[in-house]
Coordinates of C-alpha atoms in Angstrom, one line a residue:
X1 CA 40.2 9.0 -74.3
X2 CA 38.5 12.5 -75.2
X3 CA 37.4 14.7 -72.3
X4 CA 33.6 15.7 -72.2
X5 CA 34.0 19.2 -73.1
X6 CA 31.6 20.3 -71.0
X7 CA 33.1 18.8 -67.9
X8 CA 36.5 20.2 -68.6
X9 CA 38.7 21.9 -65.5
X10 CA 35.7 20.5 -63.1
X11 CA 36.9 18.5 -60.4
X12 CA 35.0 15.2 -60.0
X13 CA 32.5 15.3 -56.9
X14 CA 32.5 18.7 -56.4
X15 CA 31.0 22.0 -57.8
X16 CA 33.5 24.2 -60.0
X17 CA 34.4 27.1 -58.2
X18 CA 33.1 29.5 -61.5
X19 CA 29.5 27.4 -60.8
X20 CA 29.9 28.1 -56.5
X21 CA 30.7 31.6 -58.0
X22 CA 27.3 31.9 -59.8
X23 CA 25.0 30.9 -57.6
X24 CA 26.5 33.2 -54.1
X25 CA 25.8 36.4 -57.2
X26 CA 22.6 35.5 -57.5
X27 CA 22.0 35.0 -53.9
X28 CA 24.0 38.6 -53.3
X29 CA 21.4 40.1 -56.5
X30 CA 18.8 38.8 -54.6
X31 CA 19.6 40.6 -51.3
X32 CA 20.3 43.5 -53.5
X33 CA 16.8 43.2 -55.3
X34 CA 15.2 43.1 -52.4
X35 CA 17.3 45.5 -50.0
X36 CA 14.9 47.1 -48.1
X37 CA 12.4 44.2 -47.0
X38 CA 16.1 42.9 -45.8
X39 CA 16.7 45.8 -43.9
X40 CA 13.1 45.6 -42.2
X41 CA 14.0 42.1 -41.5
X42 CA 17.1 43.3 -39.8
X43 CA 15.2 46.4 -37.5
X44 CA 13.1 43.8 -35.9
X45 CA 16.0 41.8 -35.2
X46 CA 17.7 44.8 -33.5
X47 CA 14.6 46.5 -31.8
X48 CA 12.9 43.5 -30.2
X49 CA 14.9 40.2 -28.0
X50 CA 11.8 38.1 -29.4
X51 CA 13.5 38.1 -32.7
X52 CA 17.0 38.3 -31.7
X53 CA 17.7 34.5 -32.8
X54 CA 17.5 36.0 -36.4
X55 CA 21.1 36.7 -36.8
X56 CA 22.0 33.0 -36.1
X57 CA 19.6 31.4 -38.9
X58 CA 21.8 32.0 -41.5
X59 CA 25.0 31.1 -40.0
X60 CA 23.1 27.7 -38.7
X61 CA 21.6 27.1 -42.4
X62 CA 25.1 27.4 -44.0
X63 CA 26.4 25.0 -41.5
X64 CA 24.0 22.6 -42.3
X65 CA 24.3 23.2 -45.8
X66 CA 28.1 22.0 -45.0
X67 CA 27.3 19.3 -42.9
X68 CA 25.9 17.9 -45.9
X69 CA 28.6 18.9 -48.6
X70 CA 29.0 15.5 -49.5
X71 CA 25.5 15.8 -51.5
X72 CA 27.5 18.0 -53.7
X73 CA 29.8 15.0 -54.4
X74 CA 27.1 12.3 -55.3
X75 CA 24.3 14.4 -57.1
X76 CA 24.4 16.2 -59.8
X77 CA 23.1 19.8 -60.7
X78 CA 21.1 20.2 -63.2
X79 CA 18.9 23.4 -63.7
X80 CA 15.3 23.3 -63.1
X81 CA 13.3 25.6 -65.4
X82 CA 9.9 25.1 -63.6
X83 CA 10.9 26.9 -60.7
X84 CA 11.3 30.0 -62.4
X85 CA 7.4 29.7 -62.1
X86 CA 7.9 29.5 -58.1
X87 CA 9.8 32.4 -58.2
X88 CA 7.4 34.8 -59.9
X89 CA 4.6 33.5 -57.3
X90 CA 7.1 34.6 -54.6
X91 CA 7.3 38.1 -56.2
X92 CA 3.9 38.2 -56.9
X93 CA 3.6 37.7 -53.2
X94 CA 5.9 40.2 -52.4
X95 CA 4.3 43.2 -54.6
X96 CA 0.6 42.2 -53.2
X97 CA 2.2 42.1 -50.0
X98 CA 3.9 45.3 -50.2
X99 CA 1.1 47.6 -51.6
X100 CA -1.0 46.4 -48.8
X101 CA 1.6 47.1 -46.4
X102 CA 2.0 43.7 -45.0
X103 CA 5.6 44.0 -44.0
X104 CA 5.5 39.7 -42.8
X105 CA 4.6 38.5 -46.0
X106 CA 6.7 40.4 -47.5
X107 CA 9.5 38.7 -45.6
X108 CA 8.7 35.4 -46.2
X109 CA 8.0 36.1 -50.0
X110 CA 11.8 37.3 -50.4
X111 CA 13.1 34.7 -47.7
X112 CA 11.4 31.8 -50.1
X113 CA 13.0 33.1 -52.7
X114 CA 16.2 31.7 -52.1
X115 CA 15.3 28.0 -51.4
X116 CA 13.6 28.5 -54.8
X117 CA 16.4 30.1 -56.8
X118 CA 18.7 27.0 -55.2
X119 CA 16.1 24.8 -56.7
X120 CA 16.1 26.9 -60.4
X121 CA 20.0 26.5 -60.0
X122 CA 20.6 23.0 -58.7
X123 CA 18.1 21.1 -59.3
X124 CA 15.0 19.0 -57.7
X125 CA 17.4 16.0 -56.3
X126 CA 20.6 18.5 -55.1
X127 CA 18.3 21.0 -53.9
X128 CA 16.1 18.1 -52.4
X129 CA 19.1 17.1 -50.5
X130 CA 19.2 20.3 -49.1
X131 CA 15.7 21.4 -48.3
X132 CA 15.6 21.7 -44.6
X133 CA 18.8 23.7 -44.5
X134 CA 17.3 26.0 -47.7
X135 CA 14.1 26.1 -45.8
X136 CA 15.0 27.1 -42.1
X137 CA 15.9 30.4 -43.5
X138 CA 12.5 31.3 -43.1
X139 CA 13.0 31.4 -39.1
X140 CA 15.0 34.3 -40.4
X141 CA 11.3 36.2 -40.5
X142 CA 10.3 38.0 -37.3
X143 CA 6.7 36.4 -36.9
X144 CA 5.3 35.4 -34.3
X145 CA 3.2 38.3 -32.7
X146 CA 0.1 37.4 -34.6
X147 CA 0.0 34.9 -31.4
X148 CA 0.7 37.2 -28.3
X149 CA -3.3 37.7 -27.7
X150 CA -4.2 34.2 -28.0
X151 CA -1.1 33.3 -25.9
X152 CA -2.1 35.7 -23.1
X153 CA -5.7 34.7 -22.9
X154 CA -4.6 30.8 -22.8
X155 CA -2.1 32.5 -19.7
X156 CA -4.7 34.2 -17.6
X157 CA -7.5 30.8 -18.4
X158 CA -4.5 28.2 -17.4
X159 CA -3.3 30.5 -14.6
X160 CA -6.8 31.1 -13.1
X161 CA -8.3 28.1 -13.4
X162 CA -5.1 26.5 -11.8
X163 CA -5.4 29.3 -8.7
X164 CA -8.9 28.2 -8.3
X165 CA -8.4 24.6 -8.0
X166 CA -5.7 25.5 -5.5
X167 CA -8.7 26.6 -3.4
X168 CA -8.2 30.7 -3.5
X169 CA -11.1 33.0 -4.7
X170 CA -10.1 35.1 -8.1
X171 CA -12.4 38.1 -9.2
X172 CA -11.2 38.2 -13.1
X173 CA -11.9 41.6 -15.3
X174 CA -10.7 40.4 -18.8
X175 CA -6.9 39.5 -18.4
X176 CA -6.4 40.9 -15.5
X177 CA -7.8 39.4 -12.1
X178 CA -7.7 40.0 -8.1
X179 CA -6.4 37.7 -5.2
X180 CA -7.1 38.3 -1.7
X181 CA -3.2 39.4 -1.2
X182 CA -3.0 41.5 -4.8
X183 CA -3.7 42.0 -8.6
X184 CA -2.3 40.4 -11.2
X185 CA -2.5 41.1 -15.0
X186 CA -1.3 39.4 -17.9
X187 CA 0.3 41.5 -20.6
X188 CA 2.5 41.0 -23.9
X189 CA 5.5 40.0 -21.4
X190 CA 3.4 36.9 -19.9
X191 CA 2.2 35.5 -23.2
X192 CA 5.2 33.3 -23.6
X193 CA 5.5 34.3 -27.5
X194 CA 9.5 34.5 -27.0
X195 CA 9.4 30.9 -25.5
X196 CA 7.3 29.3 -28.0
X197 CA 9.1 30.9 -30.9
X198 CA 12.7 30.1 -29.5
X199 CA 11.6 26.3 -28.8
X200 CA 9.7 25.7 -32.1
X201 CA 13.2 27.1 -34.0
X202 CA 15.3 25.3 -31.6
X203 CA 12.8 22.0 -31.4
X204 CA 12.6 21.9 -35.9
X205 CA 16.3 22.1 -35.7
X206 CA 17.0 19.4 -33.1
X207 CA 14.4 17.1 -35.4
X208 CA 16.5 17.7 -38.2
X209 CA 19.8 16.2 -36.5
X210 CA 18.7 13.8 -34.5
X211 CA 16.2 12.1 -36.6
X212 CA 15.7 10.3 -39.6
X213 CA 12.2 9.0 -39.1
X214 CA 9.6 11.7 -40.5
X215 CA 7.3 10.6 -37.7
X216 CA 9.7 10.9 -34.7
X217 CA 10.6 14.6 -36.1
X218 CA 7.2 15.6 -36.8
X219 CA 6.3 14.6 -32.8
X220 CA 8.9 16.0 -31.3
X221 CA 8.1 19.2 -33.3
X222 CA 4.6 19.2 -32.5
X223 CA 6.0 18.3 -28.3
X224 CA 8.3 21.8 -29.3
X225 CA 5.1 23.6 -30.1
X226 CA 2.6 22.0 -27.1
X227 CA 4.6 21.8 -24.4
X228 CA 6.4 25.8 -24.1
X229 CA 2.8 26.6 -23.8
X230 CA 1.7 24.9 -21.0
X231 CA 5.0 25.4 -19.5
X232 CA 4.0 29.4 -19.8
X233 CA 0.4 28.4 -17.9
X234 CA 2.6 26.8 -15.3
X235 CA 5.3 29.6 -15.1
X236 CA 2.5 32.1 -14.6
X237 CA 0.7 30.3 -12.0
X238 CA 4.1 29.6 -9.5
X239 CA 4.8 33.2 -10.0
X240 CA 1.5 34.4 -8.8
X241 CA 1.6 31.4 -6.2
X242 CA 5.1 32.7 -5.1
X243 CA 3.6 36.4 -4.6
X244 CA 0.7 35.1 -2.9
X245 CA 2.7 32.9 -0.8
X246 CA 4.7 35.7 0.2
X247 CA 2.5 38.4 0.5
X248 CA 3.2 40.1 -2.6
X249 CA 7.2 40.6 -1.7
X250 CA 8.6 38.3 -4.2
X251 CA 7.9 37.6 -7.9
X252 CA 5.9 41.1 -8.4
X253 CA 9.2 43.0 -10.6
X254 CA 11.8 41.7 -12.6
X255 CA 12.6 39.0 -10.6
X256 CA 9.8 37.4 -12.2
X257 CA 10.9 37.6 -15.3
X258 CA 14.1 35.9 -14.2
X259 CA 11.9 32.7 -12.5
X260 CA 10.2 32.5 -16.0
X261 CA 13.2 31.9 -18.1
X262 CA 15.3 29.7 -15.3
X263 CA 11.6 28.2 -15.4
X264 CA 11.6 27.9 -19.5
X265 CA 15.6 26.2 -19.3
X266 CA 14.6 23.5 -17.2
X267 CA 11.8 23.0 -19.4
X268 CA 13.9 23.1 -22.4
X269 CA 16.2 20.6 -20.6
X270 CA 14.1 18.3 -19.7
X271 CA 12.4 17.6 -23.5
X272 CA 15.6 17.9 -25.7
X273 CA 16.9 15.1 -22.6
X274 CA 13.9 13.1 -23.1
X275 CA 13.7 13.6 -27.1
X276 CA 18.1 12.1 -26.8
X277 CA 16.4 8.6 -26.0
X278 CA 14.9 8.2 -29.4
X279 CA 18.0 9.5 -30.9
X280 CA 18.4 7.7 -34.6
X281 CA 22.1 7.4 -36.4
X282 CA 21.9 9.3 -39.9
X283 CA 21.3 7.2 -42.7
X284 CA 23.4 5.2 -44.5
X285 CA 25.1 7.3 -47.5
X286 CA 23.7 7.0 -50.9
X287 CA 24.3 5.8 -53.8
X288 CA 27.6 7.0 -56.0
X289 CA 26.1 9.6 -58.4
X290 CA 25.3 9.3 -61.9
X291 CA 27.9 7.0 -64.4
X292 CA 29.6 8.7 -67.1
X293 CA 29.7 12.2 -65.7
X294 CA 31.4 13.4 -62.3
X295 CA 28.3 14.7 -59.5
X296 CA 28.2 18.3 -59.7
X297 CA 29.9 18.8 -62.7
X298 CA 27.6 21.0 -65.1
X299 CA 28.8 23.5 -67.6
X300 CA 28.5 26.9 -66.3
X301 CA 26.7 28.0 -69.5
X302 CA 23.5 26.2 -68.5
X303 CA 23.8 27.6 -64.9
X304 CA 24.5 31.3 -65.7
X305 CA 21.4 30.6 -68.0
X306 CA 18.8 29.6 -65.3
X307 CA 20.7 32.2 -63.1
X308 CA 20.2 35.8 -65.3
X309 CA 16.6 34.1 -66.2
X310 CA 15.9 33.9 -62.3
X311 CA 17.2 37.4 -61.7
X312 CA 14.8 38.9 -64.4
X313 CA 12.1 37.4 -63.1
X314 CA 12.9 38.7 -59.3
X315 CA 13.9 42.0 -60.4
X316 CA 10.3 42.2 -62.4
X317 CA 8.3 42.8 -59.1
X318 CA 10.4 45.5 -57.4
X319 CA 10.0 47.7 -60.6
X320 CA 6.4 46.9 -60.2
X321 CA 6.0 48.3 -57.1
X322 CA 8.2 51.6 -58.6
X323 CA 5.3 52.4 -60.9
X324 CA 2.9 51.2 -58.4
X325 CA 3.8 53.8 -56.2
X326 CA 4.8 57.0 -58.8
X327 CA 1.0 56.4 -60.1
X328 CA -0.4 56.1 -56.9
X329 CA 1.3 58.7 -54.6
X330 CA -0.6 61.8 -53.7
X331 CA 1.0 64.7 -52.8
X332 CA -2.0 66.9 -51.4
X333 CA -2.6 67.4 -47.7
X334 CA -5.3 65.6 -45.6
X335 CA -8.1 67.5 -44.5
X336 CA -10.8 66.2 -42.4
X337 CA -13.9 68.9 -42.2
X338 CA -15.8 67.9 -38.9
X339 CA -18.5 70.6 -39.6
X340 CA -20.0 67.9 -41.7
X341 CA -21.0 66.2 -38.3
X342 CA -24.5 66.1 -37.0
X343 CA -23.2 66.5 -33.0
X344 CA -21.1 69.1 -31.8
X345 CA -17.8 68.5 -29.6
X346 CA -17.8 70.1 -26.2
X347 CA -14.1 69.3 -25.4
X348 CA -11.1 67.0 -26.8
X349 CA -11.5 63.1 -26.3
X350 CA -10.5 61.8 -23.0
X351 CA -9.7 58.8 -24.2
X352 CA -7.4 58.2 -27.2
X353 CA -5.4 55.1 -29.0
X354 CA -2.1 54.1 -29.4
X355 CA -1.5 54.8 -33.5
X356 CA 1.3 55.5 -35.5
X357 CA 1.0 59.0 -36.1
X358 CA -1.5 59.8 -39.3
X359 CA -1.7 62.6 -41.5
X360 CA -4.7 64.3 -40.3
X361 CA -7.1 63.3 -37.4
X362 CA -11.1 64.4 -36.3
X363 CA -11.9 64.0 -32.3
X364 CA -13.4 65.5 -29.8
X365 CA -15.8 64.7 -26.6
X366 CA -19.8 64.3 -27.6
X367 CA -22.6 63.6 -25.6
X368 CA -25.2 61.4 -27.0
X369 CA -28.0 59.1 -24.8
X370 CA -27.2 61.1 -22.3
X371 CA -23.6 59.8 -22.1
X372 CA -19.7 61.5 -23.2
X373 CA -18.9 59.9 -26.0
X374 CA -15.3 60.2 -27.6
X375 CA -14.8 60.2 -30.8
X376 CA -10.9 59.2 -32.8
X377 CA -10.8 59.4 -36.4
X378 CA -7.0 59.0 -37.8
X379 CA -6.5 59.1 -41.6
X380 CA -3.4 58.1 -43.8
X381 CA -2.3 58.7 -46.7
X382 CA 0.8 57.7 -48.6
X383 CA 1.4 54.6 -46.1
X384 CA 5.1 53.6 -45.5
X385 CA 7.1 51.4 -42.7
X386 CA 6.4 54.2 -40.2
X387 CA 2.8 55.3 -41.4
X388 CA 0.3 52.5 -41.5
X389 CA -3.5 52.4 -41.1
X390 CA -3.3 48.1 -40.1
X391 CA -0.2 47.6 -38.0
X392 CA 0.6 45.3 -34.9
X393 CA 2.2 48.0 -32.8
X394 CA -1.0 50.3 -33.4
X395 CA -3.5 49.3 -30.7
X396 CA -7.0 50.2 -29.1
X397 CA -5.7 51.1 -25.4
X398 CA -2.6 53.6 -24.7
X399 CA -0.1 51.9 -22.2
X400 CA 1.1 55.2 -22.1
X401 CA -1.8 56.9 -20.5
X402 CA -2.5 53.8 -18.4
X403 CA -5.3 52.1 -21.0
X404 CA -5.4 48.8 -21.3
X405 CA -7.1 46.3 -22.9
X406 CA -9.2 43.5 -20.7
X407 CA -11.2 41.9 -24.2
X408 CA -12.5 42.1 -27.6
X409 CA -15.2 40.4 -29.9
X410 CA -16.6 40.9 -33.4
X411 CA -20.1 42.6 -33.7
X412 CA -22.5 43.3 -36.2
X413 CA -24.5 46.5 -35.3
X414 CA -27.4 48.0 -37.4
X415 CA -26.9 52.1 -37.6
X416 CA -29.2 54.2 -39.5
X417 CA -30.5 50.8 -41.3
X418 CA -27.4 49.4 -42.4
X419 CA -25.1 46.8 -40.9
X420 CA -22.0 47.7 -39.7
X421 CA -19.3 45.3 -38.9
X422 CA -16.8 46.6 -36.1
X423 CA -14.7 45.2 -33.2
X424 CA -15.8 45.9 -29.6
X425 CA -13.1 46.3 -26.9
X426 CA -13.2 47.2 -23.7
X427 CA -10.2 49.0 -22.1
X428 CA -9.3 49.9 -18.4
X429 CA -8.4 53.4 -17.6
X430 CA -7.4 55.2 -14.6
X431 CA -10.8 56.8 -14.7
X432 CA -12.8 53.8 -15.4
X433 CA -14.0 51.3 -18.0
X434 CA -14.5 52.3 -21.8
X435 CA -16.3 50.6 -24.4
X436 CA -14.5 50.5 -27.7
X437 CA -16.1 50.4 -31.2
X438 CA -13.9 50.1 -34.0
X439 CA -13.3 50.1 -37.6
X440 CA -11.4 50.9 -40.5
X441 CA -12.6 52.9 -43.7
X442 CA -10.3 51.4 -46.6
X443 CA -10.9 52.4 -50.8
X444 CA -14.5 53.9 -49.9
X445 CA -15.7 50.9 -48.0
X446 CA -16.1 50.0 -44.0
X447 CA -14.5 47.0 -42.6
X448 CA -13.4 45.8 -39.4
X449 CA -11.2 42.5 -40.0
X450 CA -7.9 43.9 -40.3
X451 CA -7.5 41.1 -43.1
X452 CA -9.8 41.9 -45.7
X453 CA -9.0 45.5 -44.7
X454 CA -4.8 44.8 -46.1
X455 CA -6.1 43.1 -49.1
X456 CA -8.4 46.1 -50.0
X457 CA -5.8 48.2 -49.2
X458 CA -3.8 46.3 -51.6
X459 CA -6.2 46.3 -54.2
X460 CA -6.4 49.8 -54.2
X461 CA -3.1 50.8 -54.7
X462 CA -2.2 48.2 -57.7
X463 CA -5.4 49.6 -59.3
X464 CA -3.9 52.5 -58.6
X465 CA -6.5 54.7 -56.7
X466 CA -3.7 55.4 -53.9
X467 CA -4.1 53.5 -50.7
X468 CA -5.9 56.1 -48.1
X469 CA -7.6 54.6 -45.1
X470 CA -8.8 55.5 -41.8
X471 CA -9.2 54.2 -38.6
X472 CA -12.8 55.0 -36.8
X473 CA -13.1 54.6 -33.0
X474 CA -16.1 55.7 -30.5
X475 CA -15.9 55.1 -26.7
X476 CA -18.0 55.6 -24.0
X477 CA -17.7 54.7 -20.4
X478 CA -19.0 51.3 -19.2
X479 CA -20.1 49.7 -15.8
X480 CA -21.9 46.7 -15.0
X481 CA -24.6 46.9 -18.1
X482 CA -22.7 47.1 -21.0
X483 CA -25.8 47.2 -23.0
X484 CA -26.7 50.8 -21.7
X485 CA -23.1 52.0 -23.2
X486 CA -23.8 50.2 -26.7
X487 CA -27.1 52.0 -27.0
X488 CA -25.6 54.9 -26.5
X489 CA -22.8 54.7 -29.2
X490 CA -26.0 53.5 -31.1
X491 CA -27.1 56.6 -31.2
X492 CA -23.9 58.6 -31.8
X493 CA -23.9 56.7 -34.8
X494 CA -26.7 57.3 -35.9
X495 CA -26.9 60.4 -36.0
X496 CA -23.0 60.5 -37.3
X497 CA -22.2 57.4 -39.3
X498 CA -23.1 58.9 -42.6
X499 CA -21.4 62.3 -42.3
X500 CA -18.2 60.5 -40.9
X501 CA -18.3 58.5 -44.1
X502 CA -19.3 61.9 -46.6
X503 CA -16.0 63.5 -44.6
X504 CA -13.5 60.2 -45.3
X505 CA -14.9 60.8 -48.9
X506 CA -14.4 64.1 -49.4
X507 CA -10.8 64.3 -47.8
X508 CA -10.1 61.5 -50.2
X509 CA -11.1 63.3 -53.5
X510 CA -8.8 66.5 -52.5

């Protein structure tokens, strides 16, 4: 009997190692493509214990990928074209992404990118087979912080409602509120982002081995997301009970960050315990793979094929965003003329944000209604990982100088008879309140969701018109009528908007 000569030297229920060889160099070309959003990927790990659990994803998806070896035995690879088509929508991603400076989505495009090269390379039932191990790689991507301000103003409702119905008076400001026996404040620390991420990775992966019902995992997923949240509301509300209880002596430093996470383990505990009680046995094993030709075994000329074709079409978008940036770099200074304004400063700005630092910058103190107003321009230019207009670590208040941030809500305002759409914040300072307006100029054009303000960015800089932007902030001081402080940034405006805008303009054309 003749041997298939395409299935020569391949061992029967297993992939060649020439094949296993082909698809770890495209994986390795990959990372190599794609170095630097790797690298970012890798700084977040190391800067921040949120996203520390990123150097165990991969080691946990190759596990599982092992776990299930036998799939290898039983199912045969065969290429799938159609996910080349995947692919380019990842790097597509990736270059939109990157000229908008959206340094997330530009993880999860490249992270995707593997799952779908395994699928261009193995096929939709071998890759199938796989897909939960291919896909939790993407808890490789440090996100999560997108949810910090939601979390902490769930906190402070959960934690003062509950130390109401315990019978004590609260005076609230924003996130921060007063007990008879002490303040309390909520900040990034109490908004329970590291607990909810940690049992959401923990909670997808414990649905994965110990069920085979789609339902069971999908509740206990959803119990994984619910339930580290509440526990946070609870946490916060024995810790401010303890210091209460105690006269402020205990659970006011550190040692109440050390109650929250023995708090968080029994938690933990206590679900994965209760989930072990609708434990499932795996599934029976399927059936032997296709007649006539060993599982696995596919000539490595079809493989190398879909391989090189996947590679071109990853390598495509970095070279994209090469000539993206050559045509769109300017080299000329920032300069922002504020003679062009109708008011004249009468000191610096006592108030000022917490930015990366920008290329140029227009402030000073103003008086307008009667009131100081303080104006911050900040302008960039050329916008890398250390330089962006729309970041998360840029932010309204200054913990530095003791600002921080007690709320914030959309407006529309009418200035000088157009609308202008801004965010309105108000900050605590050691001086006082402030009322914060703020928006962002981005490719000509005002905008204050920091959404639309990427994708114009975006836009911009694959048009090729460069991607300068500017962040525009006026503040005032504010007591109990907030209404006399936004009539008087009213009339700052006013008198300011449209020479703020002529200045942006002009520092953009030189």
């Amino acid at each position: 009997m003749n041997e298939h000569p395409a299935l020569a030297g391949a061992a029967p229920g297993r992939l060649s190692v020439p094949k296993i060889g082909i698809l770890v160099a495209a994986c390795v070309a990959l990372l190599l493509l794609y170095w630097s959003t790797a690298a970012s990927m890798v700084a977040v790990w190391n800067s921040s214990e949120t996203f520390a659990h990123g150097y165990a994803i991969v080691p946990i998806s190759l596990w599982l990928i092992w776990r299930r070896r036998e799939v290898f035995g039983r199912i045969p690879a065969v290429p799938y074209w159609p996910a080349l088509a995947v692919l380019a929508l990842c790097g597509a991603g990736w270059l939109l992404a990157r000229a908008g400076e959206v340094q997330v989505v530009m993880q999860y495009a490249f992270v995707a990118m593997f799952p779908v090269v395994a699928l261009a390379v193995l096929g939709r039932r071998l890759a199938g087979a796989l897909a939960f191990p291919l896909l939790f790689l993407l808890f490789a991507v440090p996100f999560g912080e997108v949810f910090v301000q939601p979390l902490i103003n769930f906190t402070a409702d959960f934690t003062i409602a509950m130390v109401r119905a315990t019978g004590i008076p609260v005076l609230r400001n924003g996130t921060m509120f007063e007990l008879p026996t002490g303040n309390w404040s909520v900040v990034e620390a109490c908004s329970g982002v590291r607990y909810l991420i940690s049992s959401i990775t923990l909670g997808c992966l414990y649905a994965y081995l110990s069920y085979r019902s789609t339902t069971r995992r999908a509740l206990f997923i959803g119990l994984s997301i619910v339930v580290p949240i509440v526990a946070n509301g609870l946490r916060a509300y024995m810790i401010v009970m303890i210091g209460h209880m105690s006269g402020m002596e205990l659970a006011t430093g550190v040692d109440h960050l050390i109650y929250g996470w023995l708090f968080f383990g029994l938690v933990m505990f206590i679900m994965f315990w209760i989930g072990s009680y609708w434990r499932e046995d795996d599934a029976a094993p399927a059936a032997a793979a296709v007649a006539g030709r060993p599982a696995g075994a596919l000539a490595a000329r079809p493989i190398t094929g879909v391989a090189i074709a996947a590679l071109l079409v990853a390598a495509l978008w970095p070279a994209l965003g090469v000539v993206s940036d050559k045509a769109s770099y300017n080299p000329a200074p920032v300069r922002l003329d504020g003679a062009r304004l109708a008011s004249t400063p009468s000191g610096e700005a006592a108030w000022k944000p917490e930015f990366l630092a920008p290329d140029a910058a227009l402030g000073g103190r103003y008086t307008a209604a009667g009131a100081p107003i303080h104006l911050n321009v900040l302008y960039y230019r050329n916008q890398g990982p250390g330089k962006r207009l729309i970041s998360s670590v840029n932010r309204v208040d200054n913990r530095d100088a003791k600002f921080q941030q007690v709320g914030s809500s959309g407006r529309l305002e009418e200035i000088g008879g157009r609308k202008l759409a801004l965010r309105e914040t108000r900050v605590k300072g050691p001086d006082g309140n402030y009322l914060v307006w703020h928006w962002t100029w981005v490719d000509g054009q005002f905008i204050a969701n920091d959404y639309l303000g990427k994708l114009r960015q975006a836009q911009a800089k694959l048009m090729m018109h460069g991607d300068d932007g500017a962040a525009l902030m006026v503040a005032t001081p504010v007591g109990e009528q907030a209404d006399t402080a936004r009539a008087a940034l009213r009339t700052f405006l006013a008198a300011n908007l449209a020479p703020l805008q002529a200045t942006l303009e002009a520092a953009r054309e030189h």
